[in-house]
Coordinates of C-alpha atoms and ligand atoms in Angstrom, one line a residue:
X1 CA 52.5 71.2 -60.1
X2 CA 55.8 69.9 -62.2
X3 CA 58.0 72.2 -62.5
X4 CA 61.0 71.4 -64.8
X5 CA 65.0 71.9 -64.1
X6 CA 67.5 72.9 -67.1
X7 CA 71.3 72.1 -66.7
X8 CA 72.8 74.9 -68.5
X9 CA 75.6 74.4 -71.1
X10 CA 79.0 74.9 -70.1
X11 CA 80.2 77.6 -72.5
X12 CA 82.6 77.5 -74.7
X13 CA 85.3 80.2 -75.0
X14 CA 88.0 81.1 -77.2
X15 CA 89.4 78.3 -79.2
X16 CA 87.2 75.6 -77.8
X17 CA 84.6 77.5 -80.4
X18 CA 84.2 75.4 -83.8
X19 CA 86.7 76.9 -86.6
X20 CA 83.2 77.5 -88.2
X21 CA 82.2 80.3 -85.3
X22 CA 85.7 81.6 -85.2
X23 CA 85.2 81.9 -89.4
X24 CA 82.0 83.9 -89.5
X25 CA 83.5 86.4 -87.2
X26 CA 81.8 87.8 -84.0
X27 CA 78.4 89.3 -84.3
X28 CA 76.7 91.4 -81.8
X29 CA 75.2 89.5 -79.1
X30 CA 71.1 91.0 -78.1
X31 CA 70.8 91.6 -74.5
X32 CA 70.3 88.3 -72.0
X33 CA 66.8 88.7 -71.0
X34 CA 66.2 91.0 -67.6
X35 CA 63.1 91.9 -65.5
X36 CA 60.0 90.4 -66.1
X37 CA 58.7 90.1 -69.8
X38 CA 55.7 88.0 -71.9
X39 CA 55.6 87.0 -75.4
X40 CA 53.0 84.6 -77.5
X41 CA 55.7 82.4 -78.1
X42 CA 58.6 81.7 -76.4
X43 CA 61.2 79.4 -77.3
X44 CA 64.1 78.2 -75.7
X45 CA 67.5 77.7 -77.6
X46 CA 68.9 79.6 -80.4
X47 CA 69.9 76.6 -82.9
X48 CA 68.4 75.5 -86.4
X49 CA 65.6 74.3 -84.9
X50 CA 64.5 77.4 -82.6
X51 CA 65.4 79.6 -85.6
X52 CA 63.2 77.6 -88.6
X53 CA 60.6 77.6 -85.6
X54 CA 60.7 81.1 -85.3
X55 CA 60.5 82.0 -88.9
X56 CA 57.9 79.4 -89.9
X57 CA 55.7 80.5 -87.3
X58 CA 56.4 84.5 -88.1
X59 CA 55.6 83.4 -92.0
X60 CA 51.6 82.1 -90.4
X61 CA 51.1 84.7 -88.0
X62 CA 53.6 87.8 -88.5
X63 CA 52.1 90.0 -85.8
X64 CA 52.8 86.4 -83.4
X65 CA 55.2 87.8 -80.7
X66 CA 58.1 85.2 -80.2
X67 CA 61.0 85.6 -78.4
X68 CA 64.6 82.9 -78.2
X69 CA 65.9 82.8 -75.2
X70 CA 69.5 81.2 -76.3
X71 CA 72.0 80.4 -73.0
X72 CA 75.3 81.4 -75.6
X73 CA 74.7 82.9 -78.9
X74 CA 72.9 81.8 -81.7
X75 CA 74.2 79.0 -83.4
X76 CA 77.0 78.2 -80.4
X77 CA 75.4 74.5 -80.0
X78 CA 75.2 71.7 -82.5
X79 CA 74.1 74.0 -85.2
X80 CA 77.3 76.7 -85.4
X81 CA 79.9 73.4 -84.7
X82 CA 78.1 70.6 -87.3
X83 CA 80.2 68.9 -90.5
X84 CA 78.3 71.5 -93.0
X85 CA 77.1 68.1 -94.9
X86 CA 74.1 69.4 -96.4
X87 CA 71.9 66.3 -97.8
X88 CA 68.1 65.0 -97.8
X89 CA 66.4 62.0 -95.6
X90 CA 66.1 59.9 -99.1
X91 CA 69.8 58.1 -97.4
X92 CA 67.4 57.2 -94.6
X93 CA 64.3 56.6 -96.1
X94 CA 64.3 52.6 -94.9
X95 CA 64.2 53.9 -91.1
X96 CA 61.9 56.1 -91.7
X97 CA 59.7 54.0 -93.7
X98 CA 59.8 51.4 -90.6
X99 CA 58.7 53.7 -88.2
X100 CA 56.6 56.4 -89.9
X101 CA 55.3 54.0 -93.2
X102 CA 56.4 54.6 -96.4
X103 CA 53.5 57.5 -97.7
X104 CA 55.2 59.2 -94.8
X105 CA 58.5 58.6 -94.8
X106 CA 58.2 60.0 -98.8
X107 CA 56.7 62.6 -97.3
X108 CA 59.2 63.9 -95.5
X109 CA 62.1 63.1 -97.8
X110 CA 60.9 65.5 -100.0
X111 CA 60.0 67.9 -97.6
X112 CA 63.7 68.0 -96.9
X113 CA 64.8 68.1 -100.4
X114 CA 62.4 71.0 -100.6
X115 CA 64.6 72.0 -97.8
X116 CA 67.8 72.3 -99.8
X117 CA 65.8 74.4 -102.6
X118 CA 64.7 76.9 -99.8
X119 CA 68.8 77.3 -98.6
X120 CA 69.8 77.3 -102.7
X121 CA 67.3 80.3 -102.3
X122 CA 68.5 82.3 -99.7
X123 CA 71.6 82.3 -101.1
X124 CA 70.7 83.1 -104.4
X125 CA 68.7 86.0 -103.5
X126 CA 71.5 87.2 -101.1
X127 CA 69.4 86.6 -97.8
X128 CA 72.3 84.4 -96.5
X129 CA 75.7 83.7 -97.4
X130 CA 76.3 80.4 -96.7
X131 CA 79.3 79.1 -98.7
X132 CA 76.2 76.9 -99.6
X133 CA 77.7 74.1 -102.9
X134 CA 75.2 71.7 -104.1
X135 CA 78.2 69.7 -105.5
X136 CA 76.9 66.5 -104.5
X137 CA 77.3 64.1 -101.0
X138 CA 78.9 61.4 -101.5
X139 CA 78.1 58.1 -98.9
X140 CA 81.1 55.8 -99.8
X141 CA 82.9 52.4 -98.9
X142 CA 86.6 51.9 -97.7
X143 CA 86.5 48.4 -96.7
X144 CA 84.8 44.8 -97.2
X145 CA 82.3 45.5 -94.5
X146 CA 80.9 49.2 -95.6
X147 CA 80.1 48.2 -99.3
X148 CA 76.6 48.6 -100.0
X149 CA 75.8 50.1 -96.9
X150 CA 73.3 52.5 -98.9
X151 CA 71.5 49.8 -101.0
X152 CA 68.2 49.5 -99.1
X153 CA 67.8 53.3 -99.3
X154 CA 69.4 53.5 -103.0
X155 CA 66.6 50.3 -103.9
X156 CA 63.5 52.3 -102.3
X157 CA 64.5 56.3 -103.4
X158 CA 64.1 54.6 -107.0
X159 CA 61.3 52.5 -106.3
X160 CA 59.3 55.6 -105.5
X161 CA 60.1 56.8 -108.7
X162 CA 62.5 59.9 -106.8
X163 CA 66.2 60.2 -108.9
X164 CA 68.0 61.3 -106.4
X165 CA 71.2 59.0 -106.7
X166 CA 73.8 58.0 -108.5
X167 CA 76.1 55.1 -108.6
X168 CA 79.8 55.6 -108.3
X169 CA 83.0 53.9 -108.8
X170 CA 86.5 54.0 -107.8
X171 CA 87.8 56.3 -110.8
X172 CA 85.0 58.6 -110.2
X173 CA 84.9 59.4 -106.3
X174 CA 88.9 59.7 -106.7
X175 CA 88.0 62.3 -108.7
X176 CA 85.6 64.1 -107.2
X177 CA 87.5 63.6 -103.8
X178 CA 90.8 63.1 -104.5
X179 CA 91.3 60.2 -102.2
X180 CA 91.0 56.6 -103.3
X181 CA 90.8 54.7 -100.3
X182 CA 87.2 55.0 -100.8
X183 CA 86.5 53.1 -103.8
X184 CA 82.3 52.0 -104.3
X185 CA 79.0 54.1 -103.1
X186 CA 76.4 56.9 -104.3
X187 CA 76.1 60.4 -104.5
X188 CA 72.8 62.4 -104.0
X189 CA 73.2 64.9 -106.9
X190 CA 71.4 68.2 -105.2
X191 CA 73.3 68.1 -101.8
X192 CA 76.7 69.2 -100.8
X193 CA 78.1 71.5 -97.9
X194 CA 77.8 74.8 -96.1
X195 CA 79.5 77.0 -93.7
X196 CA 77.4 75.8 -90.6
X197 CA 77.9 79.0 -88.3
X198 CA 76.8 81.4 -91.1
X199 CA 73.7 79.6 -91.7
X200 CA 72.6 79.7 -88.3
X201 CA 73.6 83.6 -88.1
X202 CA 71.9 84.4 -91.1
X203 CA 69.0 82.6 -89.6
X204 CA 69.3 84.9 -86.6
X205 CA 69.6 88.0 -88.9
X206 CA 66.2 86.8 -90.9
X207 CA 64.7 86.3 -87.7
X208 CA 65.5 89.5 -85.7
X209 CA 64.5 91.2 -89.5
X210 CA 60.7 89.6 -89.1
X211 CA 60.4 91.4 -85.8
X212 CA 61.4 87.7 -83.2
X213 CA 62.9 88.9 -80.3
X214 CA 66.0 87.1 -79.5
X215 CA 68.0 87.0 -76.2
X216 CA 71.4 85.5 -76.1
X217 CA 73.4 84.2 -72.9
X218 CA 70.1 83.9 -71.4
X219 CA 69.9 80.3 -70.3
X220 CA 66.8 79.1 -69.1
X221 CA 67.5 77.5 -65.7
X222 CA 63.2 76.4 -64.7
X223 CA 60.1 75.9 -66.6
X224 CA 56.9 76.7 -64.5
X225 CA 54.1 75.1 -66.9
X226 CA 50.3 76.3 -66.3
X227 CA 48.1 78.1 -69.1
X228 CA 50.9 80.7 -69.0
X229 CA 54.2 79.3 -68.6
X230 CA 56.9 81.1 -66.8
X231 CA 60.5 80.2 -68.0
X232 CA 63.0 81.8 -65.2
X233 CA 66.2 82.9 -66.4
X234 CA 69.5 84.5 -64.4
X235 CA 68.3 87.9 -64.5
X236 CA 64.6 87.7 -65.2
X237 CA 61.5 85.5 -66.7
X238 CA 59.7 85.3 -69.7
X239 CA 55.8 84.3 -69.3
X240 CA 53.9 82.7 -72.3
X241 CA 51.2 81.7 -73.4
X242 CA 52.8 78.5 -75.6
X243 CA 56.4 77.3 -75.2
X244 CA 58.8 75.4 -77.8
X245 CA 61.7 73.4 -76.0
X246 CA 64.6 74.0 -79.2
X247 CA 67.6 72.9 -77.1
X248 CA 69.2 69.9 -78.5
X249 CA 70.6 67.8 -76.6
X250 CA 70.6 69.6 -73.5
X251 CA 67.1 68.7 -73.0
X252 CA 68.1 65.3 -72.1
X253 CA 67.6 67.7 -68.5
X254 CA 63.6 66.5 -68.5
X255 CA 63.6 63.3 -67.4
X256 CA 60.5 62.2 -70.0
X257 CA 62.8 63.1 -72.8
X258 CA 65.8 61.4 -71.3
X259 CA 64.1 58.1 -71.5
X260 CA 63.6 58.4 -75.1
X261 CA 67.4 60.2 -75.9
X262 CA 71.2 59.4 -75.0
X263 CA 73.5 61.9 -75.8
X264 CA 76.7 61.3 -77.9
X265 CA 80.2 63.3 -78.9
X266 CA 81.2 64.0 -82.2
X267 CA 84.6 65.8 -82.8
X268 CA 85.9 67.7 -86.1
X269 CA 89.3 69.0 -87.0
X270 CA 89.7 71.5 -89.5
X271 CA 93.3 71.8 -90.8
X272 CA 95.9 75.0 -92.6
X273 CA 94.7 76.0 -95.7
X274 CA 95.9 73.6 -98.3
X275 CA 94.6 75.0 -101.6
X276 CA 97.5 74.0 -104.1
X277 CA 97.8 70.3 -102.3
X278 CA 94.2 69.9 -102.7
X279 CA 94.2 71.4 -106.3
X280 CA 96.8 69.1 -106.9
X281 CA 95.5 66.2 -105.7
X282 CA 92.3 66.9 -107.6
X283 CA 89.4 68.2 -105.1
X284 CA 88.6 71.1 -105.9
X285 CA 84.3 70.7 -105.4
X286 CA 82.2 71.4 -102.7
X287 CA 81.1 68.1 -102.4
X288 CA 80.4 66.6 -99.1
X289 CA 81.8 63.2 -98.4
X290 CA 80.9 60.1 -95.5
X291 CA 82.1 56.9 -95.5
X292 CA 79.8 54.0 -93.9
X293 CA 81.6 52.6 -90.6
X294 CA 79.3 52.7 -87.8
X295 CA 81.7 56.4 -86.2
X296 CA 81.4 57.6 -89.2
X297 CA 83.6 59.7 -91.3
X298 CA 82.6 63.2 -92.4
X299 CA 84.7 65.3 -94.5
X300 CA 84.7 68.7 -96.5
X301 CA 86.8 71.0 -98.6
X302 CA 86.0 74.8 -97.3
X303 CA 86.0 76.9 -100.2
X304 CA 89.6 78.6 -98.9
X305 CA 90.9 75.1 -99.0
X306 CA 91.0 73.7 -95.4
X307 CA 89.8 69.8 -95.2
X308 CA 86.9 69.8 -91.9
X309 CA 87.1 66.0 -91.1
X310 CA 84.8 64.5 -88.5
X311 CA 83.9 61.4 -86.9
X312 CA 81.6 60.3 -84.3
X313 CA 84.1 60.0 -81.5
X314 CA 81.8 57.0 -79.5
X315 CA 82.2 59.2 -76.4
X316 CA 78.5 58.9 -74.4
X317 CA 77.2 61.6 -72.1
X318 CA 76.0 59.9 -68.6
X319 CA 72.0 61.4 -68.6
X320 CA 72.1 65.2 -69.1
X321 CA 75.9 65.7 -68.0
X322 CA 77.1 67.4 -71.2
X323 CA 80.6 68.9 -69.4
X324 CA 83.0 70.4 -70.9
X325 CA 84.7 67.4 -73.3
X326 CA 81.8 67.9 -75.3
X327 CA 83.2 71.3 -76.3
X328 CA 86.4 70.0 -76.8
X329 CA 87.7 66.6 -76.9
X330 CA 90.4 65.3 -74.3
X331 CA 92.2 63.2 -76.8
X332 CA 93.6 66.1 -78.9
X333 CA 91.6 64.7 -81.8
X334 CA 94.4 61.6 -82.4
X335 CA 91.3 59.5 -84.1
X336 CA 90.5 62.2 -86.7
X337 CA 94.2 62.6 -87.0
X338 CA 95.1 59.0 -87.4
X339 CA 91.6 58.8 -90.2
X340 CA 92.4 61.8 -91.9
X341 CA 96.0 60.2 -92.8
X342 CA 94.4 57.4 -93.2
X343 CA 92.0 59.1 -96.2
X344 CA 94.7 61.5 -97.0
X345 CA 98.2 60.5 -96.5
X346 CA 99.0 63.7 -98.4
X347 CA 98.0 66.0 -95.6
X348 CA 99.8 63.8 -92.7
X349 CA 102.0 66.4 -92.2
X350 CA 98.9 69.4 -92.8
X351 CA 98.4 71.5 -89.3
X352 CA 95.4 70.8 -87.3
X353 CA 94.5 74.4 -86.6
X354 CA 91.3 73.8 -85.0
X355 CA 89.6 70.6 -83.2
X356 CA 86.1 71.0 -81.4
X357 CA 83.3 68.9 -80.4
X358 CA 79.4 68.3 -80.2
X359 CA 77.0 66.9 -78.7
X360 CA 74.6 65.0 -80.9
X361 CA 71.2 64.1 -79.7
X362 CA 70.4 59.9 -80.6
X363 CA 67.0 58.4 -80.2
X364 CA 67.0 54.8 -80.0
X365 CA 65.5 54.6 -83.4
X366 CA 67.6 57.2 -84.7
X367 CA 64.9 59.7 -86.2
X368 CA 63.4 62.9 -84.4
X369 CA 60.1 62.9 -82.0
X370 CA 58.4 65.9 -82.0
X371 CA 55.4 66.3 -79.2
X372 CA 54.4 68.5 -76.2
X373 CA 55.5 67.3 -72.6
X374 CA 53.1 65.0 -70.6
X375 CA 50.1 67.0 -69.3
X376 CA 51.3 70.1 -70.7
X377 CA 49.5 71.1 -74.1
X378 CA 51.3 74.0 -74.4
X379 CA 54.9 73.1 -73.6
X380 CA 56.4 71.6 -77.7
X381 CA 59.5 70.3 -78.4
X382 CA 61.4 68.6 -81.3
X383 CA 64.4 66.1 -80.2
X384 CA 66.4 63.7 -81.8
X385 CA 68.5 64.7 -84.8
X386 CA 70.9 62.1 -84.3
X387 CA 73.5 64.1 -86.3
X388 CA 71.7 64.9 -89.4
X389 CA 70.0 68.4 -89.5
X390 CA 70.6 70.8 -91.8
X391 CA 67.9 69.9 -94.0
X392 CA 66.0 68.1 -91.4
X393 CA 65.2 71.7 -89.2
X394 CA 64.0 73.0 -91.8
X395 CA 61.1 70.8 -91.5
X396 CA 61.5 70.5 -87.6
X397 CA 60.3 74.4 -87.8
X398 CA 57.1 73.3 -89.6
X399 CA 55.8 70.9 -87.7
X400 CA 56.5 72.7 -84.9
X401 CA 55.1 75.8 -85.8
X402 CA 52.2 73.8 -86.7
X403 CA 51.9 71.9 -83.3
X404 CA 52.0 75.7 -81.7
X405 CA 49.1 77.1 -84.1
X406 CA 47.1 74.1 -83.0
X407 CA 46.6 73.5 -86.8
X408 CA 45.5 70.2 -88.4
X409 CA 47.5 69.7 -90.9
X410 CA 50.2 67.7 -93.1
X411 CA 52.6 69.0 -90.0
X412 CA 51.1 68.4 -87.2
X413 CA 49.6 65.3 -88.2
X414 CA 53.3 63.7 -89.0
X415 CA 53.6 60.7 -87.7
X416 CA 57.4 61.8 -86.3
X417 CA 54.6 63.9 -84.1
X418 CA 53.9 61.2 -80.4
X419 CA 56.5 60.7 -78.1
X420 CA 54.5 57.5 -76.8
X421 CA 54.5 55.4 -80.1
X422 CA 58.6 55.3 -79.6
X423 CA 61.2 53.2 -78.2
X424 CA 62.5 54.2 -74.7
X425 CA 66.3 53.5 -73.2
X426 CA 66.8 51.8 -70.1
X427 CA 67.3 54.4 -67.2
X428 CA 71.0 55.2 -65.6
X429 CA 72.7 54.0 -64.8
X430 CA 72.0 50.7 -66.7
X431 CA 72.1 52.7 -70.0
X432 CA 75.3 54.7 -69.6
X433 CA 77.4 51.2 -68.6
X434 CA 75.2 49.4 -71.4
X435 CA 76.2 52.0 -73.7
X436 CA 79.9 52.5 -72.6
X437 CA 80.2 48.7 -73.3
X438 CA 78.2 48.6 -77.0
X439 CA 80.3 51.4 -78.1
X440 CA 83.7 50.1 -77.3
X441 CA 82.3 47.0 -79.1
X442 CA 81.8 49.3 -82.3
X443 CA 84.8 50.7 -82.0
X444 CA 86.9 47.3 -82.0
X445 CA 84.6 46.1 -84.9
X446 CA 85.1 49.5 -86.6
X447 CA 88.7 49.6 -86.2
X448 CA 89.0 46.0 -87.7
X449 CA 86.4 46.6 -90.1
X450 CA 88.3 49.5 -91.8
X451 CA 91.2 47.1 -92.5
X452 CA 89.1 44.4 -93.5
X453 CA 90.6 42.2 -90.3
X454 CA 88.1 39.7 -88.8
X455 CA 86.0 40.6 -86.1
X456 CA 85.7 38.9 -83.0
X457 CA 82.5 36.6 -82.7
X458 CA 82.3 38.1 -79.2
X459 CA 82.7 42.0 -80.3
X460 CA 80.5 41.3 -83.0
X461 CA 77.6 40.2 -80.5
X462 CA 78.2 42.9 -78.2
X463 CA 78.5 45.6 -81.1
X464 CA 74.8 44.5 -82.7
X465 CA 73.0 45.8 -79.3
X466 CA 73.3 49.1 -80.4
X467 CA 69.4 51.5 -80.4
X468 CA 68.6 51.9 -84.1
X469 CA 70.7 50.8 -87.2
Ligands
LIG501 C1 79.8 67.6 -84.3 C2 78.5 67.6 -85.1 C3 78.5 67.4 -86.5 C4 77.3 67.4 -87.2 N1 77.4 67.3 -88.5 C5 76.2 67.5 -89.3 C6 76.3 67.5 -90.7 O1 77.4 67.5 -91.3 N2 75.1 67.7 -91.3 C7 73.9 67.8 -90.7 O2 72.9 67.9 -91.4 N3 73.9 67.8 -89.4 C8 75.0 67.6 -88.6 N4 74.9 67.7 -87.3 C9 73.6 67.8 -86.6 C10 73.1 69.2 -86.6 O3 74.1 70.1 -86.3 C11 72.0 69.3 -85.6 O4 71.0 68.4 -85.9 C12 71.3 70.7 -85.6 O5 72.2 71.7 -85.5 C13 70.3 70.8 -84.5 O6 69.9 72.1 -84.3 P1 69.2 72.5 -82.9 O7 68.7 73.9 -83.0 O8 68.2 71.5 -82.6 O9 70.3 72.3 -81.9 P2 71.5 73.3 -81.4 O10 72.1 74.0 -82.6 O11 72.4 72.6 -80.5 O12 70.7 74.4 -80.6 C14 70.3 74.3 -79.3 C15 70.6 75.6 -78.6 O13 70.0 75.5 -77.3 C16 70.8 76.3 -76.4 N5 70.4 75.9 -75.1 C17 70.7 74.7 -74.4 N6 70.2 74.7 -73.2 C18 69.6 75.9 -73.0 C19 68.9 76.5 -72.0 N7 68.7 75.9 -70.8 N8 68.4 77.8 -72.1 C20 68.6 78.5 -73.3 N9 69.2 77.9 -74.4 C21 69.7 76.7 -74.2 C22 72.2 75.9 -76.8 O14 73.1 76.9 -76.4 C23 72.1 75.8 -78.4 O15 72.4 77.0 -79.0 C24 76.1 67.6 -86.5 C25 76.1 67.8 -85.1 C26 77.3 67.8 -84.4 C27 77.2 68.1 -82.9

């Protein structure tokens, strides 16, 4: 019988944590797992997605027993570090309509606009504070090369009939942002930013408030399938009867998901509070901003006036090594320092109080695959954000709970739902030297790109290999 081997994370302590986790304040951690216990459900890692799973299936079945097992706390991965750019798949409705058709890919768009209603509502009605501002996200140009990056999407959103979008020019995103050396693109009207980490605690509270059982720093180490599944942890196990893999990137550990996944850094800086510059410079919204280069830029203004500015730092993980860089960069965040003055030549002399990383999880056609592992009916899991999840787990947590109900439905019958139909990723260590190369390629063509230089024929080439768009 296969049994399956987790790497756990490497932690991350003190100020390696995201300025977002630090922000929310420590919350009482539940007790790691010990002795032997059984649930209905059991799902492994404490993000958006294990979360939305938890409640979605809680919502269906509310005497269900589910329990997270989550190797930090709740919201210590991808989900409590993120950019807190809250927008809807309508800016990748294209992808999606090449590899789930276009009835589909509508489909889901929506579903994740519906998304952003349900957070406007749990804030409204005081279930979570989220610093959630549906201010707008703004997808903008800097340079020759980025302009009109969003067009297909733009062209197909308003062929559908869906007014999502609207067109912007120089005047107005210097406005809105305060920066002009961004001066085309679109904003989606209902999106904007959050504080990541509260989200995903207020998640947790909603959660443990519906009766899921939650243990923190509780990594699962094995995975012993059968009709009951046994996941063995440090102190304990957890047998069940249905199992939903929620772990991000850190499943890149099983080796069929691996084939399908690579796993890449991103790395954020949040700087002093710098309410009267900002106020003074004129952004004062909530918006949340991205440019269109291939590492692309993502920036907010917290409420409290700090500028969070991220890029995609190209960095690649070789298979499921996620160490410790992915916590923290080694550069001491000189690219986002060298961008931000680039955007902001105001705040060139601002304090970087805080710099973390992530690790994002890429398929090679950039969109999620949800399924159950290979001979295992009752083992799910949902991979393959690529980056973009706030209002993407949301959905994640339907179709998931729907795959666990065994129900036929709009869910379950996704076509994001079928690990086979996908592309797979040559194995390592092919990929991670493939990759290594393509990304340095991006990185020349980016850097050139920005300040509309020419790009080498050669780099060009080498860039265009890239998985997905
Ligand atoms: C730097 C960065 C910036 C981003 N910016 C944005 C953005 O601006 N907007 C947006 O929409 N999306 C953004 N994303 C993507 C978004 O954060 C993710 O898609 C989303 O958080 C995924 O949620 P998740 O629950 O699948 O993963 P995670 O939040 O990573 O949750 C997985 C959990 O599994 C746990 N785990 C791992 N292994 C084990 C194990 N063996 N046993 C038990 N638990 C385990 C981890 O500790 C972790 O808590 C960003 C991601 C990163 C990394």
């Amino acid at each position: 019988m296969t049994h399956y081997t987790l790497r756990s994370p490497v932690l991350a302590k003190g100020p390696e944590r995201s300025f977002w986790l630090q922000d929310a304040g420590a919350s009482p951690i539940t007790p790691p797992l010990s002795g032997d216990q059984t649930a209905d459900v059991a799902i492994v890692g404490g993000g958006y997605t294990g979360l939305w799973t938890a409640l979605r299936l809680k919502e269906q079945q509310p005497d269900l027993r589910v329990t997270i097992l989550e190797a930090d706390c709740c919201g210590a991965g991808a989900s409590g570090r993120n950019g807190g750019q809250v927008h809807s798949w309508f800016a990748e409705i294209d992808l999606l309509t090449e590899v789930v058709g276009e009835t589909e890919a509508l489909s889901l768009c929506c579903a994740t606009a519906d998304a952003i209603d349900e957070l406007e509502s749990l804030q409204a009605s005081g279930t979570i504070d989220m610093d959630l501002r549906l201010d707008g996200w703004l997808w903008t140009a800097s340079s020759r090369a980025q302009e009109g990056a969003w067009q297909k999407a733009l062209v197909m959103t308003q062929a559908l009939g869906e007014d999502r979008f609207v067109l912007l020019d120089a005047d107005e995103i210097a406005r809105r942002t305060g920066s002009r050396a961004s001066y085309m693109g679109i904003a989606e009207r209902k999106a904007g930013t959050v504080q990541p980490a509260k989200l995903a605690i207020g998640l947790r509270q909603l959660a443990l408030s519906r009766g899921v059982i939650i243990h923190e720093r509780t990594p699962v180490t094995a995975i012993e399938p059968g009709t009951t599944v046994t996941l063995r942890t440090p102190e304990g196990s957890l047998k069940a009867g249905r199992v939903v893999l929620a772990a991000n990137a850190w499943l890149a550990s099983i080796p069929e998901l691996l084939r399908c996944m690579y796993v890449v850094e991103s790395q954020i800086v949040a700087t002093e509070p710098v309410p009267d510059l900002l106020d003074e410079i004129g952004w004062t919204g909530g918006e949340s901003i991205c440019d269109a280069q291939a590492h692309v830029l993502y920036y907010q203004r917290t409420p409290k006036g700090r500028v969070v500015f991220g890029r995609g730092s190209g960095k690649i993980a070789y298979g499921d090594r996620i160490g410790a860089s992915f916590n923290r960069g080694t550069e001491q965040a000189s690219d986002n320092r060298r961008e931000l003055g680039r955007v902001y030549p105001e705040l060139k002399t601002a304090r970087i109080e805080h710099d973390w990383s992530g690790p994002i999880d890429c398929t090679a056609d950039h969109l999620p695959i949800f399924d159950h592992l290979a001979g295992q009916p009752n083992i799910f899991f949902g991979i393959g954000f690529n980056g973009t999840g706030i209002a993407q787990t949301p959905v994640a947590g339907h179709i998931l709970a729907s795959l666990v109900l065994g129900r036929d439905d709009r869910w379950s019958r996704s076509a994001l739902v079928g690990i086979s139909r996908r592309k797979t990723l040559p194995p390592e260590p092919v990929r991670y030297l493939g990759a290594k190369l393509v990304r340095k390629a991006i990185r020349l063509r980016n850097d050139a790109e920005i300040e509309n230089r020419r790009v080498n024929p050669v780099v060009r080439f080498i860039s265009e290999l890239k998985p997905g768009r």
